XYZ file of C-alpha atoms in Angstrom:
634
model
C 59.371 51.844 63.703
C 59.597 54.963 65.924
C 59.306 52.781 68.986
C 61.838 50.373 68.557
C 64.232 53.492 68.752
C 66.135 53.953 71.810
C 68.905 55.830 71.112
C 71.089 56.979 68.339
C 72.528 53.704 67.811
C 69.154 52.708 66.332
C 68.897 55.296 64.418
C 72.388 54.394 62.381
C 71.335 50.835 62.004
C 68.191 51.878 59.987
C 68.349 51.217 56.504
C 68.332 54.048 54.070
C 65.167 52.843 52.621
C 63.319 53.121 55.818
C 64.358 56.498 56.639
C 61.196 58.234 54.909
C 59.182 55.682 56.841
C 60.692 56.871 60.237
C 60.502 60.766 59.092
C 56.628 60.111 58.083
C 55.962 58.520 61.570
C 57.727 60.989 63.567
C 55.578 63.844 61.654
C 52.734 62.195 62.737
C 53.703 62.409 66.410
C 54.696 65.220 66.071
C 50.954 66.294 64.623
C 49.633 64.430 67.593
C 51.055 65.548 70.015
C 50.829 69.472 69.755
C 46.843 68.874 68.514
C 46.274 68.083 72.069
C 48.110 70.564 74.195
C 49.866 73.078 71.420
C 53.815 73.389 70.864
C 56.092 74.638 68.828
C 54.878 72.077 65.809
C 56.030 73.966 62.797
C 59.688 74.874 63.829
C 59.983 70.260 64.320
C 57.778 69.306 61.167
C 61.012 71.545 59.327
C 63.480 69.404 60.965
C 62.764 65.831 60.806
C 65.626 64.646 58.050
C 68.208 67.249 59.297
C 67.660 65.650 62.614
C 67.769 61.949 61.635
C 70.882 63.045 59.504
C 72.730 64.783 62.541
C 72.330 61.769 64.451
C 73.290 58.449 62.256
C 76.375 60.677 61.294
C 77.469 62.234 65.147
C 78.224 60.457 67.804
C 75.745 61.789 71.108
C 76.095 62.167 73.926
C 79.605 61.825 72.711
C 79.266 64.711 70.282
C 76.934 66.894 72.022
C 74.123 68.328 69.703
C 72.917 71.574 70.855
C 69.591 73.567 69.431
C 68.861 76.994 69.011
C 66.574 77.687 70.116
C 65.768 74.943 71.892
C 62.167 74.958 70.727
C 63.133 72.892 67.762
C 64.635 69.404 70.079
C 61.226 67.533 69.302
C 62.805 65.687 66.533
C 65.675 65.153 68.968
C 63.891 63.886 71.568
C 61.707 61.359 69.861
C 65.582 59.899 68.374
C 66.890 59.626 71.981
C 64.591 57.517 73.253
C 61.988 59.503 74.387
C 58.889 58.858 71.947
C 57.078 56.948 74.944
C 55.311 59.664 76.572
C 55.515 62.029 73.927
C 52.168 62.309 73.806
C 51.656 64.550 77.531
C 54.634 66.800 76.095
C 54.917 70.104 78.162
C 52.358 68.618 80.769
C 53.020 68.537 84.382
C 55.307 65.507 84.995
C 56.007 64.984 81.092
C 58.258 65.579 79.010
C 59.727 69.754 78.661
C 59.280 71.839 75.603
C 62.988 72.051 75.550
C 66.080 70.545 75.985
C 66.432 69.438 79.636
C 69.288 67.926 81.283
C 67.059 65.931 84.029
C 65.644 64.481 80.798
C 68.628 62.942 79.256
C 72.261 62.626 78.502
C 71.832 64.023 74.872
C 70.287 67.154 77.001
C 73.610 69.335 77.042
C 71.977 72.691 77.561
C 68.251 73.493 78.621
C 68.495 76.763 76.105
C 65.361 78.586 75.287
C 66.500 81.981 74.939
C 67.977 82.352 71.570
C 71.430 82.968 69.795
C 73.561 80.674 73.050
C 74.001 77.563 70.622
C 77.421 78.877 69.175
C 78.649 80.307 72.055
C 78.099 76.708 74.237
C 79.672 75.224 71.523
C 82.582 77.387 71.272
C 83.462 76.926 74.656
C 82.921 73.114 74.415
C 84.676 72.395 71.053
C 87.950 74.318 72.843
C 87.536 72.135 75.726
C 87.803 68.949 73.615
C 91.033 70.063 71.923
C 92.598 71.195 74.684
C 91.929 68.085 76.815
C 92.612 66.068 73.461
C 95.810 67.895 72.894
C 97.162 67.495 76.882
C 95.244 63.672 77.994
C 94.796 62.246 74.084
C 91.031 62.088 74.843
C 88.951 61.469 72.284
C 87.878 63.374 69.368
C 84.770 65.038 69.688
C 82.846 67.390 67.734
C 80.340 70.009 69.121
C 77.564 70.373 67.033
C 75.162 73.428 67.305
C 72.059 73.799 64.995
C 70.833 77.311 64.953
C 67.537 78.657 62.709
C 64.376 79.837 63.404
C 65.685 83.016 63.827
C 68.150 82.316 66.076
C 70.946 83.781 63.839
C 69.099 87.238 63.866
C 70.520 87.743 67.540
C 73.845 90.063 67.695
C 75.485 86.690 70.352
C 75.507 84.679 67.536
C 77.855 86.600 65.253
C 80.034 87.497 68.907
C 80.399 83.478 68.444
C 81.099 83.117 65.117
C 83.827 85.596 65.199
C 85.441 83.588 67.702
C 84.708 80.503 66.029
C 86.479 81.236 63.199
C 89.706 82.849 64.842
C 90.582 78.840 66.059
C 90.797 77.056 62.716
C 91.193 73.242 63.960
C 88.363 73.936 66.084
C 85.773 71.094 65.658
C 82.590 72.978 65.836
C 80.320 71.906 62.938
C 77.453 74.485 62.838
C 74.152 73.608 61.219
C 72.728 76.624 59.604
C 68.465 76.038 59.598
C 67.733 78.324 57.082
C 64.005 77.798 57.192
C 62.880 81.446 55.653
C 63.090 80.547 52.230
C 65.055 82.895 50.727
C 67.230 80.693 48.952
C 67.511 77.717 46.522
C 69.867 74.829 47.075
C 73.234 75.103 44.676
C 72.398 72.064 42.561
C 74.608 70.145 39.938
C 77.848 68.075 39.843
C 80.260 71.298 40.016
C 78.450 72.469 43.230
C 78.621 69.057 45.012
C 82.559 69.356 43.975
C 82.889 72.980 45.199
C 81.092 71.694 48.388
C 83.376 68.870 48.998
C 86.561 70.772 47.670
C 86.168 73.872 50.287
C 85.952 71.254 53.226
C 89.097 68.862 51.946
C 92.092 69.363 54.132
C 94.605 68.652 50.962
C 93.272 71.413 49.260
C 93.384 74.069 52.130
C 97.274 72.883 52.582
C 97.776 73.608 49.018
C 96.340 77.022 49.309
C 98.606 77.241 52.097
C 101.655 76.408 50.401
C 100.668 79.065 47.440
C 100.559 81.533 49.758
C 103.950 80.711 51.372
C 105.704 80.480 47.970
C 103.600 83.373 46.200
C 104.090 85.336 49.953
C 106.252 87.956 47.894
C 103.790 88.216 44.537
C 100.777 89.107 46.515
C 99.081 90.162 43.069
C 99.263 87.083 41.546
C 97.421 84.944 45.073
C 95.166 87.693 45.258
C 94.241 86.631 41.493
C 93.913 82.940 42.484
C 92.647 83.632 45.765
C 89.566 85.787 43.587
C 88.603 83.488 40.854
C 88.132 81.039 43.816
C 85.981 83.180 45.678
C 84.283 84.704 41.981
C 83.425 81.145 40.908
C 81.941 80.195 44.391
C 79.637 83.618 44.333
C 77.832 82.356 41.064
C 76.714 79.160 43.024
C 76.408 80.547 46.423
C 75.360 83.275 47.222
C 75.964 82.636 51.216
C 79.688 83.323 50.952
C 79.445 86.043 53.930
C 80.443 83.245 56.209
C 83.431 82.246 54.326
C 84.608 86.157 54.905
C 84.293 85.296 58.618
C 86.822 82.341 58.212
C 84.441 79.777 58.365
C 84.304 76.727 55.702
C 80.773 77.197 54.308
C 78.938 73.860 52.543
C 75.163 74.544 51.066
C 72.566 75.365 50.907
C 71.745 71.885 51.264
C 67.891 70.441 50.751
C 67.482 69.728 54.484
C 64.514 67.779 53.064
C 67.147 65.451 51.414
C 68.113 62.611 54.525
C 71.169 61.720 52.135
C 72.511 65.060 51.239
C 72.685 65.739 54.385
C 74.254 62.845 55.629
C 76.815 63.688 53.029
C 77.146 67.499 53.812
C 77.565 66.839 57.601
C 80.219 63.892 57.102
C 82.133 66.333 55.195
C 82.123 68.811 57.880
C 82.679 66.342 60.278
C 85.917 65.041 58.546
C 87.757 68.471 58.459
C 88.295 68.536 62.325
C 87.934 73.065 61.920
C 84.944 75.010 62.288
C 82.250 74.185 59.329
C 79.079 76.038 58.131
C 76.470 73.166 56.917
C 73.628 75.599 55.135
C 70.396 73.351 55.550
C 67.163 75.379 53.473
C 63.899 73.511 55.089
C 60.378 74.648 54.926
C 58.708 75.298 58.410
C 55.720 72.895 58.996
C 56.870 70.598 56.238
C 54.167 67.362 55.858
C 51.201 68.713 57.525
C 48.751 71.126 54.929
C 47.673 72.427 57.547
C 50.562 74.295 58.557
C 52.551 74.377 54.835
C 49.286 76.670 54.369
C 49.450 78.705 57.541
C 50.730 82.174 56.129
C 51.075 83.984 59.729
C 53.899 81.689 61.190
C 53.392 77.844 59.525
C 52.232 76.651 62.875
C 55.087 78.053 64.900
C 53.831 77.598 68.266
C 50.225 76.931 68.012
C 47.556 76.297 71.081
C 45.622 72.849 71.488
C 44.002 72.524 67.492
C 41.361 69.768 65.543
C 44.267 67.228 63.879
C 42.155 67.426 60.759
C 41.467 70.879 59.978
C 44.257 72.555 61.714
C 41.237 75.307 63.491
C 42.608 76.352 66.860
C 40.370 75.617 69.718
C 39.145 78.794 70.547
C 41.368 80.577 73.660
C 39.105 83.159 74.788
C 40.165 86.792 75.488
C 43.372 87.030 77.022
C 45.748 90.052 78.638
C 47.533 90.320 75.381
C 44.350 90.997 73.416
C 43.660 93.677 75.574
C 47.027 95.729 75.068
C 46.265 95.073 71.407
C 43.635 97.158 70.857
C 44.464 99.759 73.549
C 47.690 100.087 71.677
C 45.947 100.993 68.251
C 43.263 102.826 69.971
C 46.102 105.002 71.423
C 47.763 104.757 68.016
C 44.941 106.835 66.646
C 44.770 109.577 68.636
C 48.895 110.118 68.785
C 50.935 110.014 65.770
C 54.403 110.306 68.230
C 53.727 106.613 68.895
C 55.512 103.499 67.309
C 56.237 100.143 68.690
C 58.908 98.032 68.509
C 58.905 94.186 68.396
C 61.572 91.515 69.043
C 60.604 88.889 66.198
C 57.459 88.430 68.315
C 54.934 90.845 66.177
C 51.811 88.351 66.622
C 52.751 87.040 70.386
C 52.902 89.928 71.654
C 49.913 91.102 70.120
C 51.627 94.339 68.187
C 50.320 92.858 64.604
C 46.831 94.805 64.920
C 49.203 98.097 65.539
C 51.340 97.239 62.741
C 48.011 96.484 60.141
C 46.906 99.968 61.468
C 49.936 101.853 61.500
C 52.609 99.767 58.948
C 54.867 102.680 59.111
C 54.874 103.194 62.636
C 55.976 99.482 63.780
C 59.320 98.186 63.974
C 60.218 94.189 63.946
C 64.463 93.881 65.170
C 64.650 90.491 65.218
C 65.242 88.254 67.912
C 67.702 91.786 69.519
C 66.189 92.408 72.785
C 69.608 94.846 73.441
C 69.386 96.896 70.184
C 65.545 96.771 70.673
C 65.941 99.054 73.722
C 68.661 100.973 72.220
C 66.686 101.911 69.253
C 64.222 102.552 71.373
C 66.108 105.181 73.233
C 67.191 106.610 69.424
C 63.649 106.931 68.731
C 62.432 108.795 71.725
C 65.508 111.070 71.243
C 63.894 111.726 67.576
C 60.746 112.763 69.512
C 58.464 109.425 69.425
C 57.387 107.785 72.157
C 58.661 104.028 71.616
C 56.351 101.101 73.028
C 58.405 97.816 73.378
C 56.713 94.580 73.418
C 58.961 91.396 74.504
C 58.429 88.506 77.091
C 59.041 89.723 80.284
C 61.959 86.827 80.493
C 63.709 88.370 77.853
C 63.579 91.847 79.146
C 66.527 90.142 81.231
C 68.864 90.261 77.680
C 68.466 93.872 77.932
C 69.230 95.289 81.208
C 72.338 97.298 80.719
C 70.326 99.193 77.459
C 67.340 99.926 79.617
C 69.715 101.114 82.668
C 72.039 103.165 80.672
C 70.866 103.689 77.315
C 67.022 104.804 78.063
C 66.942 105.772 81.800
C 70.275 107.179 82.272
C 68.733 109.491 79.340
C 65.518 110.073 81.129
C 63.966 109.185 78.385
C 60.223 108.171 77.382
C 60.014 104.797 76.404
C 57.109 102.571 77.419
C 58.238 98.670 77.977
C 55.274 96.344 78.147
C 56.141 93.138 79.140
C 53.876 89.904 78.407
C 54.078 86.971 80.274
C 54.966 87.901 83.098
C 55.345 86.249 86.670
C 54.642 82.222 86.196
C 54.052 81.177 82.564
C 53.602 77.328 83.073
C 54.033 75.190 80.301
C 57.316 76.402 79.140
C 59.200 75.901 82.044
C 61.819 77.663 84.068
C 63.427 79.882 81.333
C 60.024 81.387 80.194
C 58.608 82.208 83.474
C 58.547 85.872 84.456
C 59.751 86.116 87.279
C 62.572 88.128 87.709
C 61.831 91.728 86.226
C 59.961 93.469 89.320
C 63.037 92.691 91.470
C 66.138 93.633 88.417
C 63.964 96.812 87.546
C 64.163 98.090 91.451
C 67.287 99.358 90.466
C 67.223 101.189 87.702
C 66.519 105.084 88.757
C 63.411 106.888 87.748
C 61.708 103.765 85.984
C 58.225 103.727 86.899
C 56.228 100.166 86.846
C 53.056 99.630 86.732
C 50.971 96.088 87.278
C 47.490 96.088 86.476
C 44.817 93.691 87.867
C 42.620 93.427 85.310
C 41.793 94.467 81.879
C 39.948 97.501 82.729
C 43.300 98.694 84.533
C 45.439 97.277 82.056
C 44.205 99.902 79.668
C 44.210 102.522 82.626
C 47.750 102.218 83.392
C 49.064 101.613 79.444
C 47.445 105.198 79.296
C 48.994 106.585 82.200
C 52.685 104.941 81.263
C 52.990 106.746 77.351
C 51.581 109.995 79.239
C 54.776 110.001 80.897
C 57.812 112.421 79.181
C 60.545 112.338 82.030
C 61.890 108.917 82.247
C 61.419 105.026 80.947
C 57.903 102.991 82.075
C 57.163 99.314 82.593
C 53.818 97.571 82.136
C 53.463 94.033 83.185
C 50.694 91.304 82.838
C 50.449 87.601 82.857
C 49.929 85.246 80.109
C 46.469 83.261 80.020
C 43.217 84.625 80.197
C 42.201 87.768 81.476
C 41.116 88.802 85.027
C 37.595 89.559 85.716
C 37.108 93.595 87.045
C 37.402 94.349 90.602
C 36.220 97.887 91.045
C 37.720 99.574 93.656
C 35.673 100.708 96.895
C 38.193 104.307 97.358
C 41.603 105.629 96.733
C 44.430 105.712 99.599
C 46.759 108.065 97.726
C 46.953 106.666 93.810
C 46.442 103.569 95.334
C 43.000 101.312 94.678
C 41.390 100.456 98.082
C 39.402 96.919 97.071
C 37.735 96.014 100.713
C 38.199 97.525 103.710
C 36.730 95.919 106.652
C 33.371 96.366 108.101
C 34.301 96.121 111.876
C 37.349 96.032 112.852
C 38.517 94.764 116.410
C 39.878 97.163 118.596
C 43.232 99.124 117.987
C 42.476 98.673 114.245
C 42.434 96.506 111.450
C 44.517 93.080 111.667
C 46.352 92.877 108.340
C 47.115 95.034 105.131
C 46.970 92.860 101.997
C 48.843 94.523 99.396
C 48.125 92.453 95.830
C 50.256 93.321 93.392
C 48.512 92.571 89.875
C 46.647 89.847 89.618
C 47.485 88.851 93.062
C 44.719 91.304 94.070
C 41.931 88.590 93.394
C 44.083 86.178 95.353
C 44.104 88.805 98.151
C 40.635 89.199 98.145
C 39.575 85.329 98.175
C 41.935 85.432 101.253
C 39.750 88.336 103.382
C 36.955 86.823 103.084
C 38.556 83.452 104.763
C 40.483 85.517 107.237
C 36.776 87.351 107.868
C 35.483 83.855 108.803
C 38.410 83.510 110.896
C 37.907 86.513 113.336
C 40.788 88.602 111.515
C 39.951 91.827 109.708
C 41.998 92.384 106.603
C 42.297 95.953 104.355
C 42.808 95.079 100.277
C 44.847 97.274 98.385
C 45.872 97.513 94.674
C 49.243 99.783 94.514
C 48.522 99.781 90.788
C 52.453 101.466 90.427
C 54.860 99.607 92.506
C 57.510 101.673 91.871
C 57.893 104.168 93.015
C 55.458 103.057 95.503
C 53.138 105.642 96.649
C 53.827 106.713 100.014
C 50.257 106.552 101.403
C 51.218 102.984 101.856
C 52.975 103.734 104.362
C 50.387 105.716 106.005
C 48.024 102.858 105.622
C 50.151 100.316 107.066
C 50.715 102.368 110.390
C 46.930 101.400 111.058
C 47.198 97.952 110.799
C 48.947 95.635 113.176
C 50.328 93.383 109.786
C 51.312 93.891 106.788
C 51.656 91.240 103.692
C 52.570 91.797 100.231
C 51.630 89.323 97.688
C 53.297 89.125 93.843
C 53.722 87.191 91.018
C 57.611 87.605 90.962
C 60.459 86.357 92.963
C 60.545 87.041 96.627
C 64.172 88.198 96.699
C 64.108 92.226 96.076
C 60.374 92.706 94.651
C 57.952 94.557 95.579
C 57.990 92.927 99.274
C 61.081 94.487 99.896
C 60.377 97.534 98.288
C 57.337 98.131 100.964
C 59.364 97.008 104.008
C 61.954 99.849 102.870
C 59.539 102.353 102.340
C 57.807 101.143 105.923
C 61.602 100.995 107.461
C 62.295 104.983 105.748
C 58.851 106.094 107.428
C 59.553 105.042 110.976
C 56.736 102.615 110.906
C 57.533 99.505 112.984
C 54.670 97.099 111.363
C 56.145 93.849 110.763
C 55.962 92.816 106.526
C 55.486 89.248 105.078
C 56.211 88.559 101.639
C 54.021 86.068 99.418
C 56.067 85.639 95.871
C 57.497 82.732 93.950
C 60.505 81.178 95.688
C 63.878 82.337 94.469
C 64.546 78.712 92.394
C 63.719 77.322 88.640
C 60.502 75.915 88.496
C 59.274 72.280 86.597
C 56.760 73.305 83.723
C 53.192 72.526 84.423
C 49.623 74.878 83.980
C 50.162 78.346 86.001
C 47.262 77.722 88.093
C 48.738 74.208 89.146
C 52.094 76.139 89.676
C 50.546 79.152 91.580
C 49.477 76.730 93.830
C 52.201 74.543 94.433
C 54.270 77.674 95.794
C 51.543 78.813 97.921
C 50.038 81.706 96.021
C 46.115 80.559 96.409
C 43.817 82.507 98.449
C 43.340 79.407 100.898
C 47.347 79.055 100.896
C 47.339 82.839 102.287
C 44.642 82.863 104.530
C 46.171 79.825 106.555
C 49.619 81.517 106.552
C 48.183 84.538 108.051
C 46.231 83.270 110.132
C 49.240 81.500 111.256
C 51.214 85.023 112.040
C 49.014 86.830 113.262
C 48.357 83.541 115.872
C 52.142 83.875 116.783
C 51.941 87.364 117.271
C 48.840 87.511 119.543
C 50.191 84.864 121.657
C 51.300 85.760 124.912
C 54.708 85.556 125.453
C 56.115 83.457 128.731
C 57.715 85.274 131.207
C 61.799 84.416 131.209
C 61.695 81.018 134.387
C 64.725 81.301 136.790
């Protein structure tokens, strides 16, 4: 059945009877699919009827149906004709992990970080009206479905306020309450309540009271509580009805019908609705009903049958892990704090160890840092653990709330540089140039494990001012020892005979791009070019025996897993430029655009950041620059 669906269009024309035959097969992709490759399976398996129901009673692309987070659009895609090819989902050349415009028309947004949903559709449900209202367009609803957390974000309620101040706004906002801390209002009076709060009659009738009762406020304050005292007893959700907005639920999100129902309603009142949908997270696979960690939010490649994970190996986060707790031991002044990301970011051994110490703010990235800077004002030093692409929501508290305030506060970000598979909102790339700003910050970028545990040490030693610790996702790097120290700096190879005047280039790898630097010496080496490897460790402030270093060599190249535009490429050419040393400096980073999703390693070497990649580019400069130059012809 699932392949004879195209569109939308197909979708209405089903029968109600074979709607649980459709929501069966598309659990079954669904299953299929992540098994092989991973994805966000439990956030879709909770979905599947809400998602059917959203689309046989809105119009799309029409009515533009927008998720939050975007994690959850599986259901969405496989209804928009996009089930063929399902199956390489996230893989190079397939289809994204999110919404995507390139994808489709019913692709408003390509959201992945969380809490937008309501503010898109804000702005888009006042654009209908007004170009309804001035060119008689058509009527159009926006349609945002936020859950999974998304409503824990402080942007969500900035857009509900606003929401609610237009009351012929046609927003209808699907509420995915998938947490389980509810039951659905049942019974005849409750469907009636429902149905009576979204009814346009009875809103003008409350209007007129209020007119004609205007001067006997007592008496509509009476009316006006017995409405609101009968609706407590049967839902308890009435906090969004305080806002403004018309609230209908909590609806069985399970139930295909009832929430046909519930969203026609809201549909039909042409103002800004509240659908409450209550669904359970990795509904119709055992598997994941039975996962008590996270019901298969986002789980790597796993065995279909018995749900097992296929084993990952040790990666960078599992390293901070258990330095963290380690460290937790032997100083009681530290806590962490956590963006709804305890087990991702590896902080659930620290919070097992230490339960009192840990801190979980919800998907709050700026109150994260903020509390973070309360904390270390209380005398704690505060470790925060987010995404490095999500650091990004929280710029202005790091600036100004912690570093303004000199204050210690260790940021470790995961993921960092190019992530891969989730495409161009998820990759890292953007902190090591936005953090060159912000005075006295301190970053450090470890190459390895055994330096990942080095620096993290070295970053909650410090008392005067904020730290950053970055690594990549995936596994992690294999040791390279250093040979010496130039300053704080590791020296990893130095030459063995260099050609006269000196060494030919200065490799500086930043992170993991050390190993990268490395596999390029030895091809330069074949090549007749000497090359010096250094590991800055911190890259800012960098240490100014760089500088010293790159006097001595007649090139200089800086290699990092980060944007090329204000990094730690420019950084060295400034501190090169400030020291009088005329060396010329080459930058080797990701290019300054939004990359397609695919593995890192394919990525890292589509952009050129492979030791072979290097090598030939170098030995391309330092060709140009040993050429002789023709004398001026007359």
């Amino acid at each position: 059945m699932l392949g004879s669906i195209k569109g939308p269009q197909d979708v209405k024309r089903l029968s109600v009877e074979e709607l649980p035959r459709l929501a069966g097969e598309i659990r079954d992709v669904l299953v299929d699919a992540c098994a092989r490759f991973g994805g966000h399976l439990g956030p879709n398996l909770g979905v599947v009827e809400l998602t059917i129901a959203v689309h046989r009673v809105f119009d799309s692309p029409n009515d533009p149906v927008i998720w939050d987070t975007g994690h959850q659009s599986y259901v969405h895609k496989l209804l928009t004709g996009r089930a063929a090819g399902f199956e390489a989902l996230k893989q190079e050349g397939g289809l994204s992990g999110y919404p995507s415009q390139a994808e489709s028309e019913h692709d408003f947004v390509e959201n992945s970080h969380a809490s937008t949903a309501l503010s898109y559709a804000d702005g888009l449900a006042k654009a209908f009206k007004l170009r309804r209202d001035r060119d008689r367009d058509r009527e159009r609803t926006a349609v945002a479905i936020i859950g999974d957390g998304a409503l824990t974000g402080g942007m969500a309620w900035e857009a509900l306020n606003n929401i609610a101040a237009v009351k012929d706004l046609p927003v209808v906002i699907v509420v995915n309450d998938n947490g389980r801390s509810y039951s659905p209002t049942i019974g005849g009076l409750a469907s009636h309540l429902s149905s009576l709060r979204v009814n346009r009659r009875y809103e003008d009738m409350l209007d007129y009271v209020k007119d004609k009762l205007g001067n006997v406020p007592v008496l509509y304050d009476a009316l006006h509580g017995f409405k609101k005292g009968v609706k407590d007893v049967l839902a308890p959700q009435v906090m969004f009805e305080d806002l403004g907005l018309k609230y209908v639920g909590p609806i069985d999100g399970h139930d295909e019908q009832a929430m046909e129902a519930a969203l026609r309603q809201a549909r039909d009142f042409r103002g800004p609705v509240i659908v409450h949908a209550l669904t359970q997270k990795g509904r119709g696979y055992t598997p994941a009903e039975n996962h008590d960690e996270d019901q298969f939010h986002s789980p790597g490649a796993f065995d279909r049958v018995t749900g097992a994970e296929k084993p990952k190996g040790r990666i960078w986060t599992n390293v901070f892990s258990e330095e963290l707790v380690r460290l937790g031991k032997e100083r009681d002044d530290l806590v962490a704090i956590t963006a709804a990301m305890l087990h991702p970011t590896g902080l659930n051994a620290f919070a097992e160890a230490y339960p009192d110490r840990i801190y979980d703010v919800g998907i709050a990235e700026q109150h994260a840092l903020t509390s973070a800077a309360g904390l270390a004002l209380g005398g704690l030093h505060p470790v925060v653990a987010v995404y490095a692409t999500f650091l990004n929501r929280a710029f202005d508290q790091l600036l100004m709330d912690v570093a303004l305030h000199r204050l210690p506060v260790t940021v470790v970000l995961d993921r960092a540089g190019v992530t891969g598979d989730d495409g161009a909102s998820h990759n890292g790339m953007w902190d090591l140039s936005i953090l060159q700003v912000v005075p006295g910050l301190r970053i450090a970028v470890p190459r390895d494990g055994d330096r990942l545990t080095e620096l993290l040490r070295e970053a909650v030693e410090v008392t005067d001012g904020p730290t950053v610790l970055r690594f990549p996702k995936g596994p992690v790097a294999e040791p390279i020892e250093p040979v010496g120290r130039l300053g704080e700096m590791d020296l990893l190879r130095a030459p063995e005979g260099a050609a006269e005047g000196g060494p030919d280039v200065l490799l500086v790898g930043v992170g993991p791009m050390a190993q990268v630097c490395m596999d390029a010496a030895v091809l330069l080496d074949a090549q007749g070019i000497s090359a010096t490897v250094v590991d800055p460790r911190w890259v800012k402030p960098l240490d100014e025996a760089l500088a010293l270093a790159a006097s001595a060599h007649k090139l200089v190249a800086v290699v990092e897993d980060n944007g090329r535009v204000g990094g730690v490429g420019d950084a060295v050419a400034r501190l090169l430029r400030d020291a009088d040393v005329d060396v010329p400096v080459r930058t080797f980073g990701i290019p300054q655009r939004f990359l397609d999703h695919a593995k890192r390693a394919a990525i890292l070497g589509q952009i050129g950041l492979t030791g072979q990649d290097l090598a030939r580019q170098i030995t391309e400069a330092v060709a140009k620059r040993s050429s002789p130059v023709e004398p001026a012809r007359h």
